[in-house]
Short mmCIF file of C-alpha atoms in Angstrom, two decimals:
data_model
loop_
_atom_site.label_atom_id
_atom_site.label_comp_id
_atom_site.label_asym_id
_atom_site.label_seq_id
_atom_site.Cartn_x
_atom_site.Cartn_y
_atom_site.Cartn_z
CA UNK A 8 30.67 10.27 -20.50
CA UNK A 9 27.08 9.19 -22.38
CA UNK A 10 24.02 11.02 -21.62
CA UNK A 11 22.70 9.22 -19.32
CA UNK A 12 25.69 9.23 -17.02
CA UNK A 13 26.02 12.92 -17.72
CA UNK A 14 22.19 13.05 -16.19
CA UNK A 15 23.23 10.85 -12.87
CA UNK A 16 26.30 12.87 -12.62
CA UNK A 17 24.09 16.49 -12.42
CA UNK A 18 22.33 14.78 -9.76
CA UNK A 19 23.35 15.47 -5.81
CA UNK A 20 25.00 13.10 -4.38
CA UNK A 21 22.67 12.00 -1.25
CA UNK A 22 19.44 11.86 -4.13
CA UNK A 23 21.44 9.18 -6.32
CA UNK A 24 21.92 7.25 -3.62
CA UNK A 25 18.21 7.45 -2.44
CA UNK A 26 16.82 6.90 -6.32
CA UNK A 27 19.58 3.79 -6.77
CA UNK A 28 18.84 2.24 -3.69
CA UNK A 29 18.16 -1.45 -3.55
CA UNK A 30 14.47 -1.19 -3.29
CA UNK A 31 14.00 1.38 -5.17
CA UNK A 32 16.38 1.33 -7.73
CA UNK A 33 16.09 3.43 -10.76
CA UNK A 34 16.78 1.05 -13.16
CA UNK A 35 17.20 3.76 -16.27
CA UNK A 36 18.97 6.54 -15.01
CA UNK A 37 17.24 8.46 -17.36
CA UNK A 38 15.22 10.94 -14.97
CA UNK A 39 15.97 13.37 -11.77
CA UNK A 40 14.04 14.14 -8.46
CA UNK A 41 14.07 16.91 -6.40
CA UNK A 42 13.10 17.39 -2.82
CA UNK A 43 10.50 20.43 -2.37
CA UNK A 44 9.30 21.45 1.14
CA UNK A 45 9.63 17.73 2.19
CA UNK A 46 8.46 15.68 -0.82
CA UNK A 47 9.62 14.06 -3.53
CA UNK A 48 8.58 15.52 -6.08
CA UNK A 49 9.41 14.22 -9.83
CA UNK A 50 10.92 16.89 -12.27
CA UNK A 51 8.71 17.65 -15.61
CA UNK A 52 10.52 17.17 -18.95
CA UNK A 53 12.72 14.37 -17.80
CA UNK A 54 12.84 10.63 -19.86
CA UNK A 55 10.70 8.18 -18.16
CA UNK A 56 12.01 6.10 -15.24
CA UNK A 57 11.09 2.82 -13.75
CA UNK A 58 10.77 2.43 -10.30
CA UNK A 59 11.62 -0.99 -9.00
CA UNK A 60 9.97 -3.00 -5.33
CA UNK A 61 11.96 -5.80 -5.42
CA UNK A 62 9.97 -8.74 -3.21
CA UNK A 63 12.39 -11.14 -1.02
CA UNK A 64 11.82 -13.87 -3.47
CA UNK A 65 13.50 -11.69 -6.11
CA UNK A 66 10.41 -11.16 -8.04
CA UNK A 67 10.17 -7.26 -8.98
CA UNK A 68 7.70 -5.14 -9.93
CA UNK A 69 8.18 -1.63 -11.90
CA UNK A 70 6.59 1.74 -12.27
CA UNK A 71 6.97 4.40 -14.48
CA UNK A 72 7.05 7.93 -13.02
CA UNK A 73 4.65 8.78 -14.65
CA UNK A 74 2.43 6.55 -12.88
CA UNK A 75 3.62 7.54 -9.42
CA UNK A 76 3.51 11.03 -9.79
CA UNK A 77 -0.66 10.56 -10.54
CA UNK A 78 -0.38 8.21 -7.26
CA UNK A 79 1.24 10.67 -5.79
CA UNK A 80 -1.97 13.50 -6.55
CA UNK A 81 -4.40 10.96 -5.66
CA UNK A 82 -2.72 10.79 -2.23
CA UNK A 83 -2.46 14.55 -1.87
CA UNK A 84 -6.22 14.72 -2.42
CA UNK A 85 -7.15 12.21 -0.34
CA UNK A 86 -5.15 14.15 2.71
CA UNK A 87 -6.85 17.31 1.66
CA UNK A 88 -10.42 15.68 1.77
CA UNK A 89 -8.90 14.28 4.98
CA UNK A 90 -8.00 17.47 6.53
CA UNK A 91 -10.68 19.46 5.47
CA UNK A 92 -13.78 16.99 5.92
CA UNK A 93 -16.14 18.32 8.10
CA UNK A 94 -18.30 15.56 8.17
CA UNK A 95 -15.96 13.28 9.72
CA UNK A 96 -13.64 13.26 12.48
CA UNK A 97 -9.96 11.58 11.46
CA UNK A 98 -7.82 10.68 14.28
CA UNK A 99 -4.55 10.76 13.13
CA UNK A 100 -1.23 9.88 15.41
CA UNK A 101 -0.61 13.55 14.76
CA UNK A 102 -3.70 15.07 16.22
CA UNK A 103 -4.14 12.11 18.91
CA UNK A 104 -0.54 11.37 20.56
CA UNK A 105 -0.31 7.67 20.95
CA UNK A 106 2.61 5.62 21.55
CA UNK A 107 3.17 3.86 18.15
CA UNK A 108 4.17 0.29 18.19
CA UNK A 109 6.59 -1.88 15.69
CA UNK A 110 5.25 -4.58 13.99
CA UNK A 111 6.91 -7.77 13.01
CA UNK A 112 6.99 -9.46 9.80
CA UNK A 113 5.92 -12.75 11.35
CA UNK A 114 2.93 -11.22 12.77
CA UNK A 115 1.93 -8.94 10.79
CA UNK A 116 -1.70 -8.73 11.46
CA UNK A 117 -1.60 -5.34 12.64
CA UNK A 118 0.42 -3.11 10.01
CA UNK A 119 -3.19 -4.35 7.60
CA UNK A 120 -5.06 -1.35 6.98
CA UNK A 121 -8.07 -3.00 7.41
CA UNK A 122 -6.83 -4.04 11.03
CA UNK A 123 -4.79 -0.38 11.45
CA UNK A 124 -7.55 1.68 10.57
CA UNK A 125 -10.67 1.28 12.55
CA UNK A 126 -14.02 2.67 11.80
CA UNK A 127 -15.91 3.74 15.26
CA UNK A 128 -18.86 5.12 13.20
CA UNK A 129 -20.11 7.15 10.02
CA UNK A 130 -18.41 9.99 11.38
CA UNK A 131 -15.34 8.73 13.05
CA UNK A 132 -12.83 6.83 12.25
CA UNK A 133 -9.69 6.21 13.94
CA UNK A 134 -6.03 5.86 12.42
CA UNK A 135 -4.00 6.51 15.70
CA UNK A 136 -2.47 3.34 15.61
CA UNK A 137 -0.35 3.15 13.03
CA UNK A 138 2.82 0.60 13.32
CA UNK A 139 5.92 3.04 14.35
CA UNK A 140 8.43 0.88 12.27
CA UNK A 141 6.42 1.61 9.20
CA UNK A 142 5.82 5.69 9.35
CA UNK A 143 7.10 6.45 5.48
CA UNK A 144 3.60 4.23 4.78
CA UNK A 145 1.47 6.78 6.80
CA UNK A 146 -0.20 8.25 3.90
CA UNK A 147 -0.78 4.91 2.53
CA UNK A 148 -3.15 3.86 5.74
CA UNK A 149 -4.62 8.01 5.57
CA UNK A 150 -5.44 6.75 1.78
CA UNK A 151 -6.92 3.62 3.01
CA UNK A 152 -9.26 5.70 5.79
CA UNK A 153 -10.32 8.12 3.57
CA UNK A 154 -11.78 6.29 0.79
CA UNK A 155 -12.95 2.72 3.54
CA UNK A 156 -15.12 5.71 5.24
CA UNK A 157 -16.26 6.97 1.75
CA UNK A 158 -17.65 3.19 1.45
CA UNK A 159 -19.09 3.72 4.62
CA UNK A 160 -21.28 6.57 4.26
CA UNK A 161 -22.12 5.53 0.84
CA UNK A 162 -22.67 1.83 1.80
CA UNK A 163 -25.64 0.06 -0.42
CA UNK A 164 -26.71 -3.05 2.47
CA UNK A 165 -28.38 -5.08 -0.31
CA UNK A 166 -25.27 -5.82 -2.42
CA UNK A 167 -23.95 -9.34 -2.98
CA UNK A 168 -20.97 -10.49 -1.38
CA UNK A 169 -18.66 -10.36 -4.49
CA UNK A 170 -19.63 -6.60 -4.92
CA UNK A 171 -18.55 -5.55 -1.26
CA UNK A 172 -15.50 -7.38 -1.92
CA UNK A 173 -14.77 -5.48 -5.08
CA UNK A 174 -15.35 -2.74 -3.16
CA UNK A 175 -13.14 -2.84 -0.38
CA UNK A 176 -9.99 -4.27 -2.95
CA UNK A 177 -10.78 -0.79 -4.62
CA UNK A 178 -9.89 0.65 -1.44
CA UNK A 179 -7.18 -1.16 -0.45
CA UNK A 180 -6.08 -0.63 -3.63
CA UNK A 181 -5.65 3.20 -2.85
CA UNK A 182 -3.33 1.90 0.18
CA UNK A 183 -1.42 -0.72 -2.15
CA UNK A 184 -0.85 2.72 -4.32
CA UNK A 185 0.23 4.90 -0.91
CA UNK A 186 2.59 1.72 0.10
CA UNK A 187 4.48 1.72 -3.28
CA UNK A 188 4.88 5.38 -3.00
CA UNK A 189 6.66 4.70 0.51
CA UNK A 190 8.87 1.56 -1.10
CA UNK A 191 9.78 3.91 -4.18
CA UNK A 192 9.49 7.31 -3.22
CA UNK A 193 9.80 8.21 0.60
CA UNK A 194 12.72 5.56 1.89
CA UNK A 195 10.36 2.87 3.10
CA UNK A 196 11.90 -0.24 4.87
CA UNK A 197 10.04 -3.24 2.75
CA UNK A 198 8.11 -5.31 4.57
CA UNK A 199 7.06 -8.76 3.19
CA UNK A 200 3.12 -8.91 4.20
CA UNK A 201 2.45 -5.54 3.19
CA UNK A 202 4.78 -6.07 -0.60
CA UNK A 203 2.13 -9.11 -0.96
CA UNK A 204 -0.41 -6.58 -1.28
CA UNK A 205 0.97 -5.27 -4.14
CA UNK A 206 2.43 -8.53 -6.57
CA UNK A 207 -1.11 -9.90 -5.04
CA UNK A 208 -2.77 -7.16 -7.37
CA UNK A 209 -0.45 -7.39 -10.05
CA UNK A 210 -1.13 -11.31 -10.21
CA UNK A 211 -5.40 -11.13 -10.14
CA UNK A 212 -5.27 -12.28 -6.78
CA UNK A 213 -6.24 -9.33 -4.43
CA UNK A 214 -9.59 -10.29 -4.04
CA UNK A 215 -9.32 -13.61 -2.62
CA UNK A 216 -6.29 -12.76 -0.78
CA UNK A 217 -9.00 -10.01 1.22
CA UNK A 218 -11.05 -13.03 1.59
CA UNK A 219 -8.65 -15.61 3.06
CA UNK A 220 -7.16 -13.41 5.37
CA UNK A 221 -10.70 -12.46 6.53
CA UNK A 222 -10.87 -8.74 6.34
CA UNK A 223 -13.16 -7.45 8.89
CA UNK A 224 -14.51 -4.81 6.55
CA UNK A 225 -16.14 -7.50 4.77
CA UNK A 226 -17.57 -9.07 7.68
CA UNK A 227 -19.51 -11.86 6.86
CA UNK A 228 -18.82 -12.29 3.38
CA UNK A 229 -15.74 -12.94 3.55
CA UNK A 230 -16.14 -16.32 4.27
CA UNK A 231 -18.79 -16.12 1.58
CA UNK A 232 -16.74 -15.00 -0.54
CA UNK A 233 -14.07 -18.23 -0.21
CA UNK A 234 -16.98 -20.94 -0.20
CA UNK A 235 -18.70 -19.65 -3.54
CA UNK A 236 -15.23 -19.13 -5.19
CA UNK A 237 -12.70 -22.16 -4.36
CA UNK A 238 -11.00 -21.90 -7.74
CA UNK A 239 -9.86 -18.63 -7.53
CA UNK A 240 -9.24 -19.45 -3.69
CA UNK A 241 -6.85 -22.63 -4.16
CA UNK A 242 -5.22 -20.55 -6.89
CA UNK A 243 -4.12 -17.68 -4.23
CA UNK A 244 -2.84 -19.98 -1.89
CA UNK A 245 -0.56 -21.67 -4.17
CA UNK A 246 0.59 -18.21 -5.77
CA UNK A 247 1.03 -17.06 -1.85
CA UNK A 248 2.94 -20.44 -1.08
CA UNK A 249 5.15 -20.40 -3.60
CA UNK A 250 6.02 -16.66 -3.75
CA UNK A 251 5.20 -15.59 0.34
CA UNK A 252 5.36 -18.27 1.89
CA UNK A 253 4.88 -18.33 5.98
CA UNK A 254 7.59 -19.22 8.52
CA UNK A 255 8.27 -22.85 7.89
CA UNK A 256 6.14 -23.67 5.45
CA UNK A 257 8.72 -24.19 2.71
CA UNK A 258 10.77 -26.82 5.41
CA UNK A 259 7.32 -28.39 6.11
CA UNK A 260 6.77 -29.28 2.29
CA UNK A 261 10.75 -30.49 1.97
#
């Protein structure tokens, strides 16, 4: 038996099969996890791994623990500032009992954070309805509220429209981060629209992706945003139909 194999073979049983799963397969089984108090957490002094999201067009994307583990301390943080904020009021599906409802990859409008989470005012902001067939993404949308109502209470109104773009893809961003932790970490089903997000940002291509699909956050400018920038517009919608592209499109085109 090589080292490596003698590493996988230390490893429990039921936490090989999580690591090796299909969508998030460990593709050097080079490093262990264990499970403290309910999270993953990844073992110091272990060789690198790479995490994989594989997209349903094949494409994959890796991550080094290394790199999860800091978005894993960002998202901590953010749920501390969360909890203990007194300035604003979070209402959370934990807090607020609501019955949660699925959400389907054909319409997928509602498991968007900027749809999911929705700002009532500088001191409120509501994240009750979170899509139930999604819940290993919950801390992605509590990163998402956190750091949209940071914006918020910070908000600059004479900024151009490209700046509150940049902006809010910083903040979506720290969902895209919270999402990948879900797909690699935490057991999360994938699900297409919200995997865009993140080969979206690894292709340039967040920021007119916000814009087309007219984030409310934005307002205004998103609209803007896609008449002053066509170029980097038409180049998102042929990345999107080529690599997500919508029920029937591809049989429209053949």
């Amino acid at each position: 038996m090589n080292g490596e194999l003698a590493v996988l073979a230390e490893i429990p049983r039921s936490l090989k099969e999580a690591v090796t799963g299909s969508a998030r397969s460990l593709t050097r089984i080079r490093a262990a996890a264990i499970l403290l108090g309910g999270t993953w957490a990844l073992m110091p002094g272990t060789v690198a791994a790479q995490y994989t999201i594989t997209a349903e067009n094949g494409d994959t994307v890796q991550f080094e623990s290394a790199a999860l583990r800091t978005m894993l301390d960002t998202a901590r943080a953010l749920w501390t500032d969360l909890e203990v904020d007194l300035r604003v009021r979070y209402m959370t599906p934990a807090v607020n009992r609501v019955e949660r409802v699925p959400v389907a990859a054909e319409t997928p409008a509602a498991s968007y954070p900027w749809n999911a989470v929705q700002v009532v005012d500088d001191s409120l902001i509501d994240v009750r309805n979170l899509p139930a067939n999604l819940r290993e993404a919950d801390r992605a949308y509590y990163n998402y509220a956190v750091q949209r109502m940071r914006v918020v209470r910070g908000a600059d109104p004479d900024v151009p429209c490209d700046s509150v773009l940049a902006l809010e893809e910083q903040v979506v961003g720290s969902f895209i981060d919270g999402w990948i932790l879900s797909r690699t970490l935490f057991g999360g089903p994938a699900f297409a629209p919200l995997d865009e997000l993140v080969f979206a940002r690894r292709a340039g291509l967040l920021r007119p992706l916000l814009a087309r699909l007219n984030d409310p956050q934005v307002g205004a400018c998103a609209g803007i945003w896609v008449d002053e920038n066509p170029e980097r517009v038409a180049a998102y919608d042929a990345w999107r139909r080529e690599k997500f592209p919508l029920p029937g499109e591809g049989e429209e085109e053949t």
